[in-house]
Amino acid sequence: MPALDALTKDIWTASVPHSFMGLHVGTRMTVVRLSSGRLLLHSPVPLDAGLRAAIDALGEVGHIVCPNLFHHLYAAGAVAAYPRALLHGPAALQRKRKDLRFDAVLTEVPHPEWGNDFELLTIEGCLLGETVFYHPASRTLIACDLVENFHASPHWLTRHYLRLGGVLGQVGWHPLLRVVYRDRRVARACIDRLLEWPFERVALAHGDPLTEHAHDAVRQGMAWL
């Protein structure tokens, strides 16, 4: 299996195993080549020699992004591998991870080097505190915990968890996780804004990326909100 999978022009993903409360949900990093030529690592994963070599072959890493309050576990390793890169994260995460040296606060205002590459939207009313990235040049939405997309799971507990939640083979967000949406009215307004973007694919952290009918899949997957 290649260290990096090409999602579309100038965007790649790296998928690794990851467990959460005994569930085998995996996680995924997205790598974007910016118009400047430098790279952005979105939601870093552990960087073994093969993955680091694949990244280095694409160009210089300029930015490392922790997009929400939970996708930060491997940030220290990414910073150690690329000490000249700028580390970005939400203000609340920076208060939580005082051991990390952040260089910029992640908000809806793009970093100057990203201005021509992304539109950003923070999902308010949700404890995850995630800022999602839209890449207009490729019509790609980059997110971590917006929706999940699991078609199967070899792990029996994970498989039954997904099936009982009605999200096995169905794009959505498990009912047990919906508690993180504390102000659904505010969050729904953010999702409606997100759906105004004409994205055609979605890079996700958990499950398979959405590459066909992605816009409809997200709209239907978030219809519960």
mmCIF file of C-alpha atoms in Angstrom:
data_model
loop_
_atom_site.group_PDB
_atom_site.id
_atom_site.type_symbol
_atom_site.label_atom_id
_atom_site.label_comp_id
_atom_site.label_asym_id
_atom_site.label_seq_id
_atom_site.Cartn_x
_atom_site.Cartn_y
_atom_site.Cartn_z
ATOM 1 C CA MET A 1 0.000 0.000 0.000
ATOM 2 C CA PRO A 2 1.502 3.403 -0.941
ATOM 3 C CA ALA A 3 2.439 5.789 1.840
ATOM 4 C CA LEU A 4 0.386 8.506 0.132
ATOM 5 C CA ASP A 5 -2.769 8.133 -1.945
ATOM 6 C CA ALA A 6 -3.521 10.776 -4.559
ATOM 7 C CA LEU A 7 -7.015 12.182 -4.015
ATOM 8 C CA THR A 8 -6.906 14.790 -6.769
ATOM 9 C CA LYS A 9 -4.432 17.274 -8.235
ATOM 10 C CA ASP A 10 -2.153 18.628 -5.487
ATOM 11 C CA ILE A 11 -3.960 16.710 -2.705
ATOM 12 C CA TRP A 12 -2.882 13.409 -1.149
ATOM 13 C CA THR A 13 -3.949 11.422 1.904
ATOM 14 C CA ALA A 14 -2.213 9.073 4.334
ATOM 15 C CA SER A 15 -4.313 6.581 6.309
ATOM 16 C CA VAL A 16 -3.139 4.825 9.475
ATOM 17 C CA PRO A 17 -4.722 2.575 12.132
ATOM 18 C CA HIS A 18 -6.172 4.360 15.148
ATOM 19 C CA SER A 19 -8.379 3.230 18.025
ATOM 20 C CA PHE A 20 -10.855 5.304 20.000
ATOM 21 C CA MET A 21 -12.448 3.754 23.094
ATOM 22 C CA GLY A 22 -11.692 0.292 21.719
ATOM 23 C CA LEU A 23 -13.156 1.049 18.288
ATOM 24 C CA HIS A 24 -10.949 0.666 15.218
ATOM 25 C CA VAL A 25 -11.843 3.866 13.392
ATOM 26 C CA GLY A 26 -8.498 4.710 11.781
ATOM 27 C CA THR A 27 -7.404 8.236 11.018
ATOM 28 C CA ARG A 28 -6.173 10.139 8.002
ATOM 29 C CA MET A 29 -3.878 13.044 7.205
ATOM 30 C CA THR A 30 -4.401 15.205 4.139
ATOM 31 C CA VAL A 31 -1.422 16.752 2.359
ATOM 32 C CA VAL A 32 -2.005 19.782 0.129
ATOM 33 C CA ARG A 33 0.459 21.461 -2.192
ATOM 34 C CA LEU A 34 -0.208 25.178 -1.865
ATOM 35 C CA SER A 35 0.007 27.592 -4.776
ATOM 36 C CA SER A 36 3.312 28.730 -3.246
ATOM 37 C CA GLY A 37 4.674 25.236 -3.868
ATOM 38 C CA ARG A 38 5.024 24.421 -0.185
ATOM 39 C CA LEU A 39 3.012 21.713 1.578
ATOM 40 C CA LEU A 40 0.349 21.815 4.278
ATOM 41 C CA LEU A 41 -0.175 18.784 6.543
ATOM 42 C CA HIS A 42 -3.771 18.651 7.768
ATOM 43 C CA SER A 43 -4.402 16.492 10.862
ATOM 44 C CA PRO A 44 -0.939 14.887 11.151
ATOM 45 C CA VAL A 45 -0.521 11.153 11.646
ATOM 46 C CA PRO A 46 2.559 9.200 12.786
ATOM 47 C CA LEU A 47 5.341 9.728 10.257
ATOM 48 C CA ASP A 48 7.329 6.584 9.576
ATOM 49 C CA ALA A 49 10.310 6.610 7.210
ATOM 50 C CA GLY A 50 8.249 5.660 4.165
ATOM 51 C CA LEU A 51 5.603 8.315 4.719
ATOM 52 C CA ARG A 52 8.146 10.998 5.445
ATOM 53 C CA ALA A 53 10.069 10.129 2.271
ATOM 54 C CA ALA A 54 6.851 10.346 0.246
ATOM 55 C CA ILE A 55 6.054 13.759 1.729
ATOM 56 C CA ASP A 56 9.576 15.045 1.189
ATOM 57 C CA ALA A 57 9.392 13.997 -2.458
ATOM 58 C CA LEU A 58 6.456 16.380 -2.924
ATOM 59 C CA GLY A 59 8.165 19.468 -1.570
ATOM 60 C CA GLU A 60 8.899 21.480 1.554
ATOM 61 C CA VAL A 61 6.443 21.273 4.449
ATOM 62 C CA GLY A 62 5.488 24.805 5.429
ATOM 63 C CA HIS A 63 2.425 24.306 7.623
ATOM 64 C CA ILE A 64 1.033 21.733 10.061
ATOM 65 C CA VAL A 65 -2.642 22.090 10.992
ATOM 66 C CA CYS A 66 -4.528 20.637 13.955
ATOM 67 C CA PRO A 67 -8.064 21.414 12.722
ATOM 68 C CA ASN A 68 -10.030 20.687 15.885
ATOM 69 C CA LEU A 69 -9.714 19.912 19.597
ATOM 70 C CA PHE A 70 -9.153 16.181 19.106
ATOM 71 C CA HIS A 71 -6.897 15.744 16.077
ATOM 72 C CA HIS A 72 -3.648 16.766 17.734
ATOM 73 C CA LEU A 73 -2.204 13.509 19.087
ATOM 74 C CA TYR A 74 0.568 13.287 16.497
ATOM 75 C CA ALA A 75 1.336 16.981 16.149
ATOM 76 C CA ALA A 76 4.519 16.792 18.220
ATOM 77 C CA GLY A 77 5.981 14.171 15.899
ATOM 78 C CA ALA A 78 5.182 16.258 12.845
ATOM 79 C CA VAL A 79 6.774 19.338 14.410
ATOM 80 C CA ALA A 80 9.878 17.315 15.278
ATOM 81 C CA ALA A 81 10.098 16.077 11.694
ATOM 82 C CA TYR A 82 9.518 19.533 10.215
ATOM 83 C CA PRO A 83 10.741 22.085 12.785
ATOM 84 C CA ARG A 84 10.660 24.966 10.290
ATOM 85 C CA ALA A 85 6.959 24.468 9.553
ATOM 86 C CA LEU A 86 4.359 26.660 11.263
ATOM 87 C CA LEU A 87 1.960 24.884 13.626
ATOM 88 C CA HIS A 88 -1.675 26.047 13.534
ATOM 89 C CA GLY A 89 -4.515 25.138 15.888
ATOM 90 C CA PRO A 90 -7.693 26.532 17.463
ATOM 91 C CA ALA A 91 -7.247 28.827 20.456
ATOM 92 C CA ALA A 92 -8.954 26.296 22.746
ATOM 93 C CA LEU A 93 -6.525 23.584 21.653
ATOM 94 C CA GLN A 94 -3.584 25.842 22.329
ATOM 95 C CA ARG A 95 -4.822 26.268 25.891
ATOM 96 C CA LYS A 96 -5.211 22.482 26.147
ATOM 97 C CA ARG A 97 -1.813 21.562 24.673
ATOM 98 C CA LYS A 98 0.554 23.944 26.387
ATOM 99 C CA ASP A 99 3.371 21.500 25.641
ATOM 100 C CA LEU A 100 3.148 22.370 21.938
ATOM 101 C CA ARG A 101 4.580 25.561 20.478
ATOM 102 C CA PHE A 102 1.868 26.928 18.205
ATOM 103 C CA ASP A 103 2.759 29.619 15.698
ATOM 104 C CA ALA A 104 -0.725 30.753 14.675
ATOM 105 C CA VAL A 105 -4.342 30.525 15.818
ATOM 106 C CA LEU A 106 -6.582 28.693 13.352
ATOM 107 C CA THR A 107 -9.662 30.776 12.494
ATOM 108 C CA GLU A 108 -11.809 31.404 9.442
ATOM 109 C CA VAL A 109 -9.271 33.997 8.299
ATOM 110 C CA PRO A 110 -6.714 32.158 6.144
ATOM 111 C CA HIS A 111 -3.007 32.426 6.789
ATOM 112 C CA PRO A 112 -1.478 34.780 4.179
ATOM 113 C CA GLU A 113 0.183 31.863 2.394
ATOM 114 C CA TRP A 114 -3.197 30.109 2.090
ATOM 115 C CA GLY A 115 -5.227 33.065 0.892
ATOM 116 C CA ASN A 116 -5.352 31.863 -2.708
ATOM 117 C CA ASP A 117 -5.833 28.213 -1.765
ATOM 118 C CA PHE A 118 -8.592 27.813 0.826
ATOM 119 C CA GLU A 119 -11.860 29.096 2.157
ATOM 120 C CA LEU A 120 -12.360 28.240 5.843
ATOM 121 C CA LEU A 121 -15.407 27.679 8.017
ATOM 122 C CA THR A 122 -15.549 26.967 11.752
ATOM 123 C CA ILE A 123 -18.418 24.721 12.861
ATOM 124 C CA GLU A 124 -19.812 26.680 15.800
ATOM 125 C CA GLY A 125 -22.119 25.155 18.402
ATOM 126 C CA CYS A 126 -20.052 21.963 18.496
ATOM 127 C CA LEU A 127 -17.561 20.841 21.140
ATOM 128 C CA LEU A 128 -15.160 19.612 18.459
ATOM 129 C CA GLY A 129 -14.280 23.167 17.502
ATOM 130 C CA GLU A 130 -13.386 22.152 13.966
ATOM 131 C CA THR A 131 -12.471 24.488 11.137
ATOM 132 C CA VAL A 132 -13.052 22.853 7.750
ATOM 133 C CA PHE A 133 -11.081 23.709 4.621
ATOM 134 C CA TYR A 134 -12.501 24.145 1.124
ATOM 135 C CA HIS A 135 -10.030 23.975 -1.785
ATOM 136 C CA PRO A 136 -11.824 25.702 -4.685
ATOM 137 C CA ALA A 137 -9.229 24.792 -7.313
ATOM 138 C CA SER A 138 -10.095 21.101 -6.953
ATOM 139 C CA ARG A 139 -13.547 21.475 -5.381
ATOM 140 C CA THR A 140 -12.357 19.436 -2.408
ATOM 141 C CA LEU A 141 -13.616 19.732 1.169
ATOM 142 C CA ILE A 142 -11.053 18.766 3.817
ATOM 143 C CA ALA A 143 -12.430 17.815 7.231
ATOM 144 C CA CYS A 144 -11.831 15.466 10.144
ATOM 145 C CA ASP A 145 -15.011 14.907 12.124
ATOM 146 C CA LEU A 146 -17.753 16.257 9.872
ATOM 147 C CA VAL A 147 -19.106 12.859 8.792
ATOM 148 C CA GLU A 148 -17.851 9.264 8.744
ATOM 149 C CA ASN A 149 -17.950 6.870 5.799
ATOM 150 C CA PHE A 150 -17.418 3.224 6.736
ATOM 151 C CA HIS A 151 -18.422 0.566 4.225
ATOM 152 C CA ALA A 152 -17.065 -2.312 6.312
ATOM 153 C CA SER A 153 -14.909 -3.125 9.322
ATOM 154 C CA PRO A 154 -13.009 -6.366 10.049
ATOM 155 C CA HIS A 155 -13.183 -5.588 13.773
ATOM 156 C CA TRP A 156 -16.361 -7.099 15.243
ATOM 157 C CA LEU A 157 -16.928 -4.467 17.949
ATOM 158 C CA THR A 158 -16.466 -1.595 15.512
ATOM 159 C CA ARG A 159 -18.683 -3.284 12.947
ATOM 160 C CA HIS A 160 -21.521 -3.757 15.439
ATOM 161 C CA TYR A 161 -21.110 -0.220 16.772
ATOM 162 C CA LEU A 162 -21.467 1.183 13.260
ATOM 163 C CA ARG A 163 -24.373 -1.086 12.386
ATOM 164 C CA LEU A 164 -26.301 -0.270 15.565
ATOM 165 C CA GLY A 165 -25.789 3.428 14.884
ATOM 166 C CA GLY A 166 -27.100 3.103 11.346
ATOM 167 C CA VAL A 167 -23.859 4.364 9.810
ATOM 168 C CA LEU A 168 -22.357 1.145 8.424
ATOM 169 C CA GLY A 169 -22.414 1.643 4.668
ATOM 170 C CA GLN A 170 -24.040 5.031 5.174
ATOM 171 C CA VAL A 171 -22.390 8.457 5.321
ATOM 172 C CA GLY A 172 -23.321 10.082 8.613
ATOM 173 C CA TRP A 173 -22.449 10.797 12.231
ATOM 174 C CA HIS A 174 -23.087 8.129 14.859
ATOM 175 C CA PRO A 175 -26.037 8.961 17.169
ATOM 176 C CA LEU A 176 -23.854 8.470 20.260
ATOM 177 C CA LEU A 177 -21.507 11.196 19.019
ATOM 178 C CA ARG A 178 -24.204 13.752 18.299
ATOM 179 C CA VAL A 179 -24.034 14.936 21.901
ATOM 180 C CA VAL A 180 -21.028 17.062 20.898
ATOM 181 C CA TYR A 181 -23.438 19.378 19.077
ATOM 182 C CA ARG A 182 -24.492 21.553 22.020
ATOM 183 C CA ASP A 183 -26.212 24.299 20.014
ATOM 184 C CA ARG A 184 -27.815 22.603 17.066
ATOM 185 C CA ARG A 185 -29.389 25.748 15.671
ATOM 186 C CA VAL A 186 -26.029 27.482 15.409
ATOM 187 C CA ALA A 187 -24.315 24.364 14.089
ATOM 188 C CA ARG A 188 -27.047 23.828 11.483
ATOM 189 C CA ALA A 189 -26.482 27.344 10.181
ATOM 190 C CA CYS A 190 -22.781 26.530 9.775
ATOM 191 C CA ILE A 191 -23.559 23.325 7.895
ATOM 192 C CA ASP A 192 -25.890 25.251 5.604
ATOM 193 C CA ARG A 193 -23.053 27.666 4.857
ATOM 194 C CA LEU A 194 -20.745 24.731 4.194
ATOM 195 C CA LEU A 195 -23.227 23.263 1.726
ATOM 196 C CA GLU A 196 -23.048 26.463 -0.302
ATOM 197 C CA TRP A 197 -19.580 25.385 -1.423
ATOM 198 C CA PRO A 198 -19.738 23.340 -4.664
ATOM 199 C CA PHE A 199 -17.423 20.586 -3.430
ATOM 200 C CA GLU A 200 -17.203 17.338 -5.373
ATOM 201 C CA ARG A 201 -15.066 15.272 -3.001
ATOM 202 C CA VAL A 202 -14.351 15.162 0.727
ATOM 203 C CA ALA A 203 -11.205 14.107 2.555
ATOM 204 C CA LEU A 204 -12.267 12.610 5.901
ATOM 205 C CA ALA A 205 -10.394 11.353 8.949
ATOM 206 C CA HIS A 206 -12.565 8.283 9.582
ATOM 207 C CA GLY A 207 -13.750 5.951 6.849
ATOM 208 C CA ASP A 208 -13.265 6.273 3.118
ATOM 209 C CA PRO A 209 -12.918 9.639 1.358
ATOM 210 C CA LEU A 210 -16.003 10.715 -0.556
ATOM 211 C CA THR A 211 -15.215 10.798 -4.260
ATOM 212 C CA GLU A 212 -18.652 10.420 -5.865
ATOM 213 C CA HIS A 213 -21.818 12.409 -5.141
ATOM 214 C CA ALA A 214 -19.959 13.915 -2.185
ATOM 215 C CA HIS A 215 -22.121 17.003 -1.838
ATOM 216 C CA ASP A 216 -25.347 15.001 -1.657
ATOM 217 C CA ALA A 217 -23.727 12.524 0.734
ATOM 218 C CA VAL A 218 -22.759 15.259 3.204
ATOM 219 C CA ARG A 219 -26.150 16.940 2.887
ATOM 220 C CA GLN A 220 -27.935 13.676 3.646
ATOM 221 C CA GLY A 221 -25.412 12.621 6.288
ATOM 222 C CA MET A 222 -25.992 15.841 8.232
ATOM 223 C CA ALA A 223 -29.763 15.972 7.714
ATOM 224 C CA TRP A 224 -30.292 14.846 11.330
ATOM 225 C CA LEU A 225 -28.920 18.171 12.612
#
